[in-house]
Amino acid sequence: MTNRQVARELVLSVKTIEYHLGNAYAKLGVNSRVGLTTKLLR
C-alpha cells in the first residue's frame, strides 16, 4: 500500500505515516519498503 492508502485506512495523516515509517527504517537499518520487506522475511 502507498503511504496515502495506509493513512486513509488508519485515519491518520500521510506525514504521520512517513514519520513512523522513517523511524522503523532507521531502527532496522533499511531505507525503503523493499528493504523493510526483505529484512522482515529473513
Coordinates of N, CA and C in Angstrom, one line a residue:
M1 N 0.8 -1.2 0.0 CA 0.0 0.0 0.0 C 0.9 1.2 0.0
T2 N 0.4 2.3 -0.6 CA 1.1 3.6 -0.5 C 0.9 4.2 0.8
N3 N 1.7 5.2 1.1 CA 1.6 6.0 2.4 C 0.2 6.6 2.4
R4 N -0.3 7.1 1.3 CA -1.6 7.7 1.3 C -2.7 6.7 1.6
Q5 N -2.6 5.5 1.0 CA -3.6 4.4 1.3 C -3.6 4.0 2.7
V6 N -2.4 3.9 3.3 CA -2.3 3.5 4.7 C -2.9 4.6 5.6
A7 N -2.6 5.8 5.3 CA -3.1 6.9 6.1 C -4.6 6.9 6.0
R8 N -5.2 6.7 4.9 CA -6.6 6.7 4.7 C -7.3 5.6 5.5
E9 N -6.6 4.4 5.4 CA -7.2 3.2 6.1 C -7.1 3.4 7.6
L10 N -6.0 4.0 8.1 CA -5.9 4.2 9.6 C -6.4 5.5 10.1
V11 N -6.9 6.3 9.2 CA -7.4 7.7 9.5 C -6.3 8.5 10.2
L12 N -5.2 8.6 9.6 CA -4.0 9.4 10.0 C -3.6 10.2 8.9
S13 N -2.7 11.2 9.1 CA -2.1 12.0 8.1 C -1.0 11.2 7.4
V14 N -0.7 11.6 6.1 CA 0.4 11.0 5.4 C 1.7 11.3 6.1
K15 N 1.8 12.5 6.7 CA 3.0 12.9 7.4 C 3.3 12.0 8.6
T16 N 2.2 11.6 9.3 CA 2.3 10.7 10.4 C 2.9 9.3 10.0
I17 N 2.3 8.8 8.9 CA 2.8 7.5 8.3 C 4.3 7.6 8.0
E18 N 4.6 8.7 7.3 CA 6.0 8.9 6.8 C 7.0 9.0 8.1
Y19 N 6.5 9.7 9.1 CA 7.3 9.8 10.3 C 7.6 8.5 10.9
H20 N 6.6 7.7 11.1 CA 6.7 6.4 11.8 C 7.5 5.4 10.9
L21 N 7.2 5.4 9.6 CA 8.0 4.5 8.8 C 9.5 4.9 8.8
G22 N 9.8 6.2 8.8 CA 11.2 6.6 8.9 C 11.8 6.1 10.1
N23 N 11.1 6.2 11.2 CA 11.7 5.7 12.5 C 11.9 4.2 12.4
A24 N 11.0 3.4 11.9 CA 11.1 2.0 11.7 C 12.3 1.7 10.8
Y25 N 12.4 2.4 9.7 CA 13.5 2.1 8.8 C 14.9 2.3 9.5
A26 N 15.0 3.4 10.2 CA 16.2 3.8 10.9 C 16.6 2.7 11.9
K27 N 15.6 2.2 12.7 CA 15.9 1.2 13.7 C 16.3 -0.1 13.1
L28 N 15.7 -0.4 11.9 CA 16.0 -1.7 11.2 C 17.2 -1.6 10.2
G29 N 17.7 -0.4 10.0 CA 18.8 -0.2 9.1 C 18.5 -0.4 7.7
V30 N 17.3 0.0 7.3 CA 16.8 -0.1 5.9 C 16.4 1.4 5.5
N31 N 16.2 1.5 4.2 CA 15.8 2.9 3.7 C 14.6 2.8 2.7
S32 N 13.9 1.7 2.6 CA 12.8 1.6 1.7 C 11.8 0.5 2.1
R33 N 10.7 0.5 1.5 CA 9.7 -0.6 1.8 C 10.3 -2.0 1.3
V34 N 11.0 -1.9 0.2 CA 11.6 -3.2 -0.3 C 12.6 -3.7 0.7
G35 N 13.4 -2.8 1.3 CA 14.4 -3.2 2.3 C 13.7 -3.7 3.5
L36 N 12.7 -3.1 3.9 CA 11.9 -3.5 5.1 C 11.3 -4.9 4.9
T37 N 10.7 -5.1 3.7 CA 10.1 -6.4 3.4 C 11.2 -7.5 3.4
T38 N 12.3 -7.2 2.8 CA 13.5 -8.2 2.8 C 13.9 -8.5 4.2
K39 N 14.1 -7.5 5.0 CA 14.5 -7.7 6.4 C 13.5 -8.5 7.2
L40 N 12.2 -8.2 7.0 CA 11.2 -8.9 7.8 C 11.0 -10.4 7.3
L41 N 11.3 -10.7 6.1 CA 11.2 -12.1 5.6 C 12.4 -13.0 5.9
R42 N 13.4 -12.4 6.4 CA 14.6 -13.3 6.8 C 14.4 -13.9 8.1

